[in-house]
XYZ file of C-alpha atoms in Angstrom:
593
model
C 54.453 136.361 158.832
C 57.216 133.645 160.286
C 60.382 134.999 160.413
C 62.437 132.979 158.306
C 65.853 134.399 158.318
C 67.852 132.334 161.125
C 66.404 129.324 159.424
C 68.454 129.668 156.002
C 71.610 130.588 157.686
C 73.191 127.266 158.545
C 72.282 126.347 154.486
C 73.831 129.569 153.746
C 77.240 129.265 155.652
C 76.932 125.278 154.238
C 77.246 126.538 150.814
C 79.614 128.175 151.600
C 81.912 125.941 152.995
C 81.340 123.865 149.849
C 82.452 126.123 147.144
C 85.648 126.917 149.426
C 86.086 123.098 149.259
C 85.418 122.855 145.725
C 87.689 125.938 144.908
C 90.979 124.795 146.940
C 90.154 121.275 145.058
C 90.573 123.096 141.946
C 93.556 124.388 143.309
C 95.070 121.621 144.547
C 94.672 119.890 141.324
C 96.520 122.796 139.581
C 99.108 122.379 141.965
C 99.669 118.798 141.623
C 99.343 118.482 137.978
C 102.625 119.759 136.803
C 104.266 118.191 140.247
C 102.815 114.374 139.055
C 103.957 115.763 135.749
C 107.354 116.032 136.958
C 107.450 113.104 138.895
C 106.175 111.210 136.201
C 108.604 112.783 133.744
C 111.584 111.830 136.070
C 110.484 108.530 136.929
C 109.573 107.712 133.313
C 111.383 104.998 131.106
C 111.896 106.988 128.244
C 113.193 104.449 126.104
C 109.865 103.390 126.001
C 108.842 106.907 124.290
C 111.485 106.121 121.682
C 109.218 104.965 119.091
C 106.788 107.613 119.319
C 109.311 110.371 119.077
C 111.084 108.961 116.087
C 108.355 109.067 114.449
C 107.387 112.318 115.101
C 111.087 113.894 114.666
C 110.961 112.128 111.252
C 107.568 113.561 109.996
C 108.880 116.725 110.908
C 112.544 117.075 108.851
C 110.951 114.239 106.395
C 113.903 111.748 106.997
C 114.455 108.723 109.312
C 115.647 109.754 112.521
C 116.358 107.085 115.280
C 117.618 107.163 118.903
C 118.843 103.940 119.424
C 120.768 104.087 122.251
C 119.672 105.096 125.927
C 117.092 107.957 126.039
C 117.168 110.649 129.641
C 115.037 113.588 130.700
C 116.632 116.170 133.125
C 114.761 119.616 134.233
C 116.395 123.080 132.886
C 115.214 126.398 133.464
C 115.799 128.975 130.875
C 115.854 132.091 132.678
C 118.980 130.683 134.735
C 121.154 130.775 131.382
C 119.498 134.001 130.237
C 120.323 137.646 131.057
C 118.062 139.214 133.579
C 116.645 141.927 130.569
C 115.920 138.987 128.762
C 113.934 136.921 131.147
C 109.928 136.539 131.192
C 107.452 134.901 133.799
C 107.122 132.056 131.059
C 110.995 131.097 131.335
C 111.050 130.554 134.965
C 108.879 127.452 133.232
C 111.071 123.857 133.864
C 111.489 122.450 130.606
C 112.362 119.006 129.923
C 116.472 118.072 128.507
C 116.737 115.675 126.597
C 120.165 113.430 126.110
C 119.839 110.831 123.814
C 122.937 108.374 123.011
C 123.651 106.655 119.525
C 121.441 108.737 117.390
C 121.229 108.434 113.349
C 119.232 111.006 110.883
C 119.198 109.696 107.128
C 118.935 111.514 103.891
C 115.854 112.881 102.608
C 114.589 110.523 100.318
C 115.678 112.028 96.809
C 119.523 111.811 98.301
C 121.467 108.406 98.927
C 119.812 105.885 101.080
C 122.823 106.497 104.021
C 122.943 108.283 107.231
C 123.171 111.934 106.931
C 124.543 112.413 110.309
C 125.332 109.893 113.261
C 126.551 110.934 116.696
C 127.837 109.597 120.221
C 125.548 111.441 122.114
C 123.212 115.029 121.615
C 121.351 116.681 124.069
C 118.994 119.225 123.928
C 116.151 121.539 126.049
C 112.143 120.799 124.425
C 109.832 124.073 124.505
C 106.918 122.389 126.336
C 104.553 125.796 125.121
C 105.715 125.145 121.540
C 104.414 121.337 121.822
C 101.122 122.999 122.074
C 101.305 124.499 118.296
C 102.426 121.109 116.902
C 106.103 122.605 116.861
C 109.323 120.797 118.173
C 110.920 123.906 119.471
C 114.304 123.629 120.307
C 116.514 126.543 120.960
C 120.134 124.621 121.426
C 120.981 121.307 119.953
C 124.433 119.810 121.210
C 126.219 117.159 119.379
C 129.081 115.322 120.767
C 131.245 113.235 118.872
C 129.177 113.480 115.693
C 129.776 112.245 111.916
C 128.094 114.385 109.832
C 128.137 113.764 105.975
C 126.953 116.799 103.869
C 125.813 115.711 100.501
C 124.784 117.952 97.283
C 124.034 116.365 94.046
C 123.293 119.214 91.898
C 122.921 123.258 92.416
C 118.816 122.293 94.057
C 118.831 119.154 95.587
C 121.569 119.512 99.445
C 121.267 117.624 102.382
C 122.120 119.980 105.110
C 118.892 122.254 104.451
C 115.249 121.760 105.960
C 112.883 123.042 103.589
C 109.545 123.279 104.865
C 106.765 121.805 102.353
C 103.091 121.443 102.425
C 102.899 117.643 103.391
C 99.977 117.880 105.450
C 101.895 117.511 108.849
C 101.097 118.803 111.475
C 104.557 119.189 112.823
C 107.458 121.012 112.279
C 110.804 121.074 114.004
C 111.580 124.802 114.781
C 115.658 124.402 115.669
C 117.505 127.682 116.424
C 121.575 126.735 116.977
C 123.941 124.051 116.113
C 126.716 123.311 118.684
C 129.526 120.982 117.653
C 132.334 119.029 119.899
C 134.856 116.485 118.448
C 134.050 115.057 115.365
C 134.028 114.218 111.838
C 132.303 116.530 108.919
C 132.561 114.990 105.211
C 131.357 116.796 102.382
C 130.578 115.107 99.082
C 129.825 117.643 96.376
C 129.298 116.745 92.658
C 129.098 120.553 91.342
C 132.508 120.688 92.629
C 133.347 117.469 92.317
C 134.608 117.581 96.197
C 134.988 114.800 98.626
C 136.614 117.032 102.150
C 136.650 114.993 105.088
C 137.297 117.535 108.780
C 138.422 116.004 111.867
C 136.979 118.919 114.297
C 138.086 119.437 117.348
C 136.873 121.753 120.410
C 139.050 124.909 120.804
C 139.893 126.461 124.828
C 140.126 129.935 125.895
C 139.265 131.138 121.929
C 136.598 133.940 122.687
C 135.708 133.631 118.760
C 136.309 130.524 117.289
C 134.798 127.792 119.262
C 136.057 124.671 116.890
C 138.919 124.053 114.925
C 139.235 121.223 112.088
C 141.961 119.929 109.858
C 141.305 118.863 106.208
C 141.765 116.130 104.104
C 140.391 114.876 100.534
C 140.242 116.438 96.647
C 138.422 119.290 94.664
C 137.276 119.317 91.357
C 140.152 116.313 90.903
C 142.859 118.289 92.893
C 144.060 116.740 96.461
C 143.384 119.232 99.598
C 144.841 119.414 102.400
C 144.888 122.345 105.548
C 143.182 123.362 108.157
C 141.520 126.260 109.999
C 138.962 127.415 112.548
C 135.110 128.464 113.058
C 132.559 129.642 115.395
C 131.168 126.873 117.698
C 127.507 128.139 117.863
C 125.834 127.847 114.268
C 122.923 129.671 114.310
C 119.799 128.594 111.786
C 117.386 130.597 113.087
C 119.434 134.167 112.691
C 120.101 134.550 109.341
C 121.874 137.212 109.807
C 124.249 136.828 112.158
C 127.714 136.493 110.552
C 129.798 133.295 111.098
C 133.101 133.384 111.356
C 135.322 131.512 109.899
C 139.168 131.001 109.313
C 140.883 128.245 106.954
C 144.438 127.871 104.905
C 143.952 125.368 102.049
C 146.602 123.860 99.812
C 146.574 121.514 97.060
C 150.272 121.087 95.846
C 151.920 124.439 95.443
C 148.105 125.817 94.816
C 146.786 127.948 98.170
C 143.664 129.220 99.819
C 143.330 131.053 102.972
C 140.385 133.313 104.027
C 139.121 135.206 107.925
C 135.927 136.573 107.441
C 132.480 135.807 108.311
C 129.631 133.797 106.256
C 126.066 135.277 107.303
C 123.295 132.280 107.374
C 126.050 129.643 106.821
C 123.171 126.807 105.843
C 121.986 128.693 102.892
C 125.308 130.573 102.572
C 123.563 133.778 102.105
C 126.270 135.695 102.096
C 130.049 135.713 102.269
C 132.714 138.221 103.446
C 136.327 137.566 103.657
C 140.095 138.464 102.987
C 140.943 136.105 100.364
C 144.699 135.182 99.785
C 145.420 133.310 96.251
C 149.072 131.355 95.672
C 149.587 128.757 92.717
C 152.051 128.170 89.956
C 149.678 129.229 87.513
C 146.612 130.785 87.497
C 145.356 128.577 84.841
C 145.491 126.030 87.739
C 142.951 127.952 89.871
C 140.367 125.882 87.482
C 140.244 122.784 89.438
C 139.053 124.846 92.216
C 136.819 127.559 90.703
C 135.544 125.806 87.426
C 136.648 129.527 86.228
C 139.048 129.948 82.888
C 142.391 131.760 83.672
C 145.217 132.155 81.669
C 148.239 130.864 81.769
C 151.030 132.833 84.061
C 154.221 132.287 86.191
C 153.566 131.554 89.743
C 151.624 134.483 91.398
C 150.179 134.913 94.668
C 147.508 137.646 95.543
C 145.396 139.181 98.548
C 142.129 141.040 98.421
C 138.223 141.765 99.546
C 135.907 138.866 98.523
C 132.539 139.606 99.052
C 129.579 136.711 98.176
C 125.804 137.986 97.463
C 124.878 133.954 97.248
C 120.605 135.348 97.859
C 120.481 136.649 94.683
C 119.047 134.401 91.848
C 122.488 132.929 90.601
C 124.700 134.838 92.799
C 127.493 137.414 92.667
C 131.309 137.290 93.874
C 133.192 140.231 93.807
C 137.264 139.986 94.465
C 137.648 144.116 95.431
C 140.750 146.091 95.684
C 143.501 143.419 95.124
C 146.912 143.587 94.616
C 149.857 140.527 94.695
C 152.536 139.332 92.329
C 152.766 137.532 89.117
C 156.154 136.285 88.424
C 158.071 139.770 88.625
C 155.128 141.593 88.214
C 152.790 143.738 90.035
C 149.586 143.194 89.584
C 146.188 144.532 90.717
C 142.629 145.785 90.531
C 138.840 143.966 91.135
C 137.196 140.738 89.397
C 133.386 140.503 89.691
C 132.211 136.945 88.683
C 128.634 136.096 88.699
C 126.281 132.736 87.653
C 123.923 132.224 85.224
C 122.912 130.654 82.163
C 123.909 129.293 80.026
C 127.199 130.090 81.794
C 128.564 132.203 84.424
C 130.196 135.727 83.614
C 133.556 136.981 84.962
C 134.229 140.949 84.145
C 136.401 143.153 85.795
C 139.550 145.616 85.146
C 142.998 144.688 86.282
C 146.153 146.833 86.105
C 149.705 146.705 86.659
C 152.177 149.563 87.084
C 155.375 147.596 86.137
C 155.238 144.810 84.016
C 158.056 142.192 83.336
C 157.634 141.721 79.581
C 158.815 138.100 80.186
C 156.116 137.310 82.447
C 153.477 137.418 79.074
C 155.439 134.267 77.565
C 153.462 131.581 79.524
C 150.161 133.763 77.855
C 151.006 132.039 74.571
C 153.305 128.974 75.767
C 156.328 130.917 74.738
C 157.740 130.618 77.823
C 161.577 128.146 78.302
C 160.495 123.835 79.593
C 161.999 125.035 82.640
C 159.516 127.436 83.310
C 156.604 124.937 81.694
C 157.479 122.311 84.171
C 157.512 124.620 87.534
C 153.772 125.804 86.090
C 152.514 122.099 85.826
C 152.733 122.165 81.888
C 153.591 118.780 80.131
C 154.553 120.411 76.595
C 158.265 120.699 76.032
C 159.311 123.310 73.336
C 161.432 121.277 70.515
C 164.813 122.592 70.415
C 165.455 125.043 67.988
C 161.556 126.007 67.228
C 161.065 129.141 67.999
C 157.504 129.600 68.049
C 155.697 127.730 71.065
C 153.624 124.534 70.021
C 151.933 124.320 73.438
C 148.206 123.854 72.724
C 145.414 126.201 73.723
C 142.468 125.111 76.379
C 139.469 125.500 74.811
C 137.139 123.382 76.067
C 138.019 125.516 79.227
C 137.081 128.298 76.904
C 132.821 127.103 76.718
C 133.028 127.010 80.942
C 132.004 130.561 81.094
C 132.087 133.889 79.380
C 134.291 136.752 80.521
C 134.843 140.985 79.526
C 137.982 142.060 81.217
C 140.052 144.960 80.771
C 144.085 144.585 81.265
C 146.550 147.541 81.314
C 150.302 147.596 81.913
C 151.836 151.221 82.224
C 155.582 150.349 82.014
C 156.834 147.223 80.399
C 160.104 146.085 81.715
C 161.764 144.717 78.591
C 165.155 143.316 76.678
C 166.792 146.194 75.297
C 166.181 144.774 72.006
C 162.457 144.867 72.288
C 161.109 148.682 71.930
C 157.853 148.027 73.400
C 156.758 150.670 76.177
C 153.138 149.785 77.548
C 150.285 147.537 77.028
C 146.670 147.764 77.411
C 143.866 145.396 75.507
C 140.246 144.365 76.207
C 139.256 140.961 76.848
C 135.740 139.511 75.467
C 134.955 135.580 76.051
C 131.646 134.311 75.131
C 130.010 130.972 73.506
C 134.203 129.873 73.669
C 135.611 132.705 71.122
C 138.327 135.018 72.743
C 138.412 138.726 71.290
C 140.699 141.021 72.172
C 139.466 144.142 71.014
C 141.842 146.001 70.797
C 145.066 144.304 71.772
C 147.627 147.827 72.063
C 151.218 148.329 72.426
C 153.058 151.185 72.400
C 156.421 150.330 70.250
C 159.127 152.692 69.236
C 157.314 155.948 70.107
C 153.973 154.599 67.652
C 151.295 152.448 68.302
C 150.754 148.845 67.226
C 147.005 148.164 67.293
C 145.064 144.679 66.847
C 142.452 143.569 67.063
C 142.663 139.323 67.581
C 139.524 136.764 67.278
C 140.115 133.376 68.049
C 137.040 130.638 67.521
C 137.546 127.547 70.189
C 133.710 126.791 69.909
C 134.579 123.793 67.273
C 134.263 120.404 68.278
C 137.634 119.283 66.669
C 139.388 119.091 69.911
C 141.424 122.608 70.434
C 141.450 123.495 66.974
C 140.817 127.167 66.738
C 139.955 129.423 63.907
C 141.438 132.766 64.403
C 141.486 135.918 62.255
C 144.372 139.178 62.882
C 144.098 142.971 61.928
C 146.891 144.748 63.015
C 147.973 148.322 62.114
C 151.438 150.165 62.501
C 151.290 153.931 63.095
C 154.125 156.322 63.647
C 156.763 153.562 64.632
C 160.135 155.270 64.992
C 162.762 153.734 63.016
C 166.016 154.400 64.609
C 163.707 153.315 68.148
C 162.710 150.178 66.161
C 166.375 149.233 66.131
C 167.889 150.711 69.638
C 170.647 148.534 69.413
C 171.821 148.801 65.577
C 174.230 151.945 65.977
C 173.871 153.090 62.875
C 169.914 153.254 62.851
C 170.069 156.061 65.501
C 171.203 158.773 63.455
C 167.703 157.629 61.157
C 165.182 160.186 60.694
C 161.599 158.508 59.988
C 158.299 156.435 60.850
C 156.930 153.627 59.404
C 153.275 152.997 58.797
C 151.684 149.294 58.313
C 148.842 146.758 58.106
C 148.189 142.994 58.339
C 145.875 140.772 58.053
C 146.108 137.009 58.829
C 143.614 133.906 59.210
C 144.310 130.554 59.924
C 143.621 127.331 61.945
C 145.517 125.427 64.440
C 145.874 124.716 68.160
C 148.893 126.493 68.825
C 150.977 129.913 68.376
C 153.312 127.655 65.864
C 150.436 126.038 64.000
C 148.600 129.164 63.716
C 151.306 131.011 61.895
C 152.447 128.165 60.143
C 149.089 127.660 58.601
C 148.154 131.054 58.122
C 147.119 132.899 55.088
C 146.689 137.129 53.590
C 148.902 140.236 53.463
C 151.476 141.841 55.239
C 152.159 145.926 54.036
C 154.733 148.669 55.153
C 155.398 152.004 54.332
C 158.066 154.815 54.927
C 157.307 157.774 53.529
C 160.562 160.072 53.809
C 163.360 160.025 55.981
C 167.023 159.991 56.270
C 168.779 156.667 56.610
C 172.745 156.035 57.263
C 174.653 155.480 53.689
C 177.011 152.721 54.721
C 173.760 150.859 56.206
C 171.978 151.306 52.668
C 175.234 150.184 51.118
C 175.821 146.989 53.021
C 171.767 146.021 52.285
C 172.739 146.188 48.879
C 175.567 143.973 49.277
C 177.821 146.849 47.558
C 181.522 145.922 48.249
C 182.855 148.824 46.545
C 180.810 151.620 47.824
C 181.064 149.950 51.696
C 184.580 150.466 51.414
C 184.485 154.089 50.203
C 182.206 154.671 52.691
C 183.941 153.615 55.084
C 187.336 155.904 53.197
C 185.591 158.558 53.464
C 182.885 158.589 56.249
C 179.385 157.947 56.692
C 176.652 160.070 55.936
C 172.970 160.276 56.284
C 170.982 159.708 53.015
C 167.478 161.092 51.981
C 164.564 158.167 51.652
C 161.963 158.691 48.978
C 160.179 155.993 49.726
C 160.239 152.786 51.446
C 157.522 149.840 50.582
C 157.135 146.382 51.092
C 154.275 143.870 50.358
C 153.943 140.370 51.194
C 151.599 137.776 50.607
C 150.924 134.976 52.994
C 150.271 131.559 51.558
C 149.907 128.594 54.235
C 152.513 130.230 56.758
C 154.521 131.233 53.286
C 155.341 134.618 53.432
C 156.196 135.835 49.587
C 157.583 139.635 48.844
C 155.634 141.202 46.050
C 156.776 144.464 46.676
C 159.928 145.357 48.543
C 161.741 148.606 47.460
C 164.138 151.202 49.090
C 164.156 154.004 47.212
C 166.684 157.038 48.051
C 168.204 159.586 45.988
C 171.227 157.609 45.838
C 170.387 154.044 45.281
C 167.039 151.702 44.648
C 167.234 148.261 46.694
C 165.062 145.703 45.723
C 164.224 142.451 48.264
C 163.115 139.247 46.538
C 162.459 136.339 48.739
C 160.068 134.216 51.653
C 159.866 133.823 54.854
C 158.473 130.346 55.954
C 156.521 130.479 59.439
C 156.172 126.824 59.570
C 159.725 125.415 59.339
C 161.021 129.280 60.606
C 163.476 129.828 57.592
């Protein structure tokens, strides 16, 4: 047989030599892919590209978005601006940066046919691996010298949120972090009825606030001014990395200032902050909260406010806070949170030392003076005693409330022998009870329990309703100031209870109506003061021969009826074992005689 081997090796070594060909082809065309792609990507007119990525960047966030100005590519390399712990093979990848100039993004289509957000210039690095997936990946996006205007027209439907929905696209924009230089942010808000226009500005040598901003505009009808200070980096893909954020707010003599940090700041998923409150009233907070107060002197206060804004209608809680009410001290913590059909504020609040004078502006009884410096236009007629400034209910339907109040030393006239305070607060469907309402008077207890009914629709008409008991009052602590009354030995026990309609303290009580009762049981009370109650002439001036003395009480009553503010005595007796005095007579709550 031929020997055949020497004759196939020149084929052999030929095929050989081809697939080494054919393999450093391949390679060669690996190599020079990504090189032509580069080249190509330099040398590329972008602008011509324009079209094409609108229209994808718009099916993506589902709103027009158009680069009309000048479109560039430059190279980047992520591992250079990453630490080396963080760095993989893929990140030594080039990936393309984008800087576009005059660039617009609208509204989504159920907002207001405008531009959302407009800016000089933005740049930004393109995941090339993520283009793969059908996802616009961008890690950074700069904006310089934007205007952005943030719109929300009810509690669902904002402007500054992406919500992914099943549209049947295939892409998605996958954006990471916001960074902002000079510019303009305006945000129109109809729950709050807000319209805040921020010049921002980009902050040096601040390791934690990157931007600062200065406000101008109105809330809920109230102008704003101020100012403050915030991170530069917002991050949308963390959501939990906090925020932070500074700002001082005034509106007239009304202030706001927080420092604290808001975690996931698009979706404000949660808030935590030192709060500091100032105003002239805290009836005047409304404009800015949309939450019922009551009226007070000025007051200012500082404390914990904590947001839980991922929970179904969210929770704000206003921990461990303390500040000033007109002379007072006040303190304690105020949990408010949403729902339907209206929100809920509960809470206790305390105060150690309260200036009895300070309550006046509670039930308008407060001097014009002090109306005027609160914002109040109501001016007291001279010589009415009991305040005609109107009660807020339709402030009253805005939200229901169960808050407890106590005052442990009431700083007082010394005619006025009240000693503490403490009462219950219940607001719901726009009917205030205070259940109970306590003071501590003349070493007893005065106890009510008030219901007032603002849920009418007859402007601030309210129907309210009064039981109030007397136990163990102290009489010659009832009248510290009558000299006489101190040698007095006895208590007095009583009940009332009053209805009636009107929109203020005055018309209340001068259209009220049912029974006032008293009733001393024994006792000792001064003869001379007996004497002159009974008018006596002669006795007062034997008394006063002869010296005073105390006398025994059998019994003291008195009854009235109340008739449409007319209060008539049915029964009013002093009974001792020297004398009887009988009291015939009305008061009148409407004209005060």
């Amino acid at each position: 047989m031929p020997d055949t081997t020497s004759q196939r090796d020149p084929v052999q070594k030929h095929g050989g030599k081809k697939k080494k060909k054919i393999l450093l082809a391949l390679l060669a065309t690996l190599i020079a892919i990504p090189i032509i792609a580069i080249i190509f990507i330099l040398t590329f007119d972008w602008n011509k590209a324009r079209p094409w990525l609108n229209a994808k960047v718009s099916e993506a966030i589902e709103r027009p978005f158009a680069i009309r100005g000048n479109l560039e590519v430059e190279w980047e390399v992520p591992a250079k601006r990453m630490a080396k712990s963080d760095r993989h093979l893929r990140d030594w990848l080039p990936w393309p940066h984008l800087i576009a100039n005059d660039v617009h993004v609208g509204n989504p289509a159920s907002m207001k046919q405008m531009d959302m957000a407009r800016v000089k210039q933005f740049s930004f690095s393109l995941n090339p691996l993520k283009l793969l997936h059908h996802t616009i990946g961008i890690p950074v996006l700069r904006f310089d010298a934007p205007y952005v205007e943030l719109q929300r027209t009810d509690s669902t439907h904002y402007n500054w949120v992406y919500k992914k929905k099943d549209t049947g696209s295939k892409w998605e924009l996958d954006l990471e972090r916001i960074v902002l230089t000079d510019g303009v942010v305006r945000v129109v808000d109809a729950v709050t009825k807000a319209d805040i226009t921020a010049n921002v500005r980009t902050l040096g040598n601040d390791t934690k606030y990157g931007i600062g901003f200065k406000v101008t505009g109105s809330y809920n009808g109230a102008p704003v001014t101020g100012g403050g200070k915030v991170g530069q980096v917002l991050s949308l893909k963390d959501q939990n990395t906090p925020y932070p954020i500074q700002a001082d707010l005034r509106s007239g003599p009304s202030r706001i200032a927080v420092e604290g940090t808001v975690t996931s700041p698009a979706k404000l998923k949660a808030v935590d902050l030192q709060l500091e409150l100032a105003g002239r009233s805290m009836a005047r907070l409304y404009n800015f909260t949309g939450i019922t107060l009551p009226e007070t002197p000025a007051f200012s206060t500082s404390g914990h406010l904590k947001g839980e804004l991922d929970r179904e209608h969210g929770r704000w809680t206003y921990d461990n806070f303390k500040g000033k009410v007109g002379s007072s001290d006040i303190g304690g913590k105020l949990v408010y949170e949403g729902g339907k059909p209206r929100p809920k504020l509960s809470g206790n609040v305390s105060t150690r030392k309260l200036v009895f004078s300070d309550l006046a502006p509670l039930i308008g009884g407060d001097s014009n003076a002090s109306k005027k410096a609160r914002g109040v236009e109501t001016v007291q007629p001279g010589g009415k005693v009991l305040p005609v400034e109107e009660f807020r209910t339709e402030r009253w339907k805005a939200i229901d409330a169960d808050v407890r109040y106590a005052a442990d030393q009431i700083i007082r006239d010394k005619t006025l022998p009240i000693s503490k305070l403490s009462t219950h607060l219940i607001m719901k469907d726009g009917v205030i009870t205070l259940a109970p309402l306590d003071f501590g008077v003349a070493g007893g207890t005065l106890r009510s329990t008030i219901r007032m009914d603002g849920s009418g629709a007859k402007g601030n008409t309210i129907a309210a309703t009064a039981k109030v008991s007397a136990r163990h009052i102290q009489i010659r602590q009832l009248f510290p100031t009558i000299e006489k009354m101190q040698a007095t030995v006895g208590q007095i026990n009583g009940d009332a209870q009053l209805s009636a309609t009107g929109t203020s303290v005055a018309a209340l009580l001068g259209s009220s109506n049912g029974e006032v009762k008293a009733l001393v049981n024994e006792g000792t009370i001064s003869k001379m003061l007996l004497e002159q109650m009974g008018l006596n002439v002669g006795n007062i001036i034997v008394t006063k021969l002869f010296g005073d003395k105390q006398v025994q009480i059998n019994c003291l009553a008195a009854d009235f009826n109340v008739n449409k503010g007319v209060m008539q005595s049915q029964v009013f007796v002093v009974d001792t074992e020297e004398a009887i005095v009988g009291v015939n007579g009305t008061i009148n709550l409407a004209n005060e005689q």
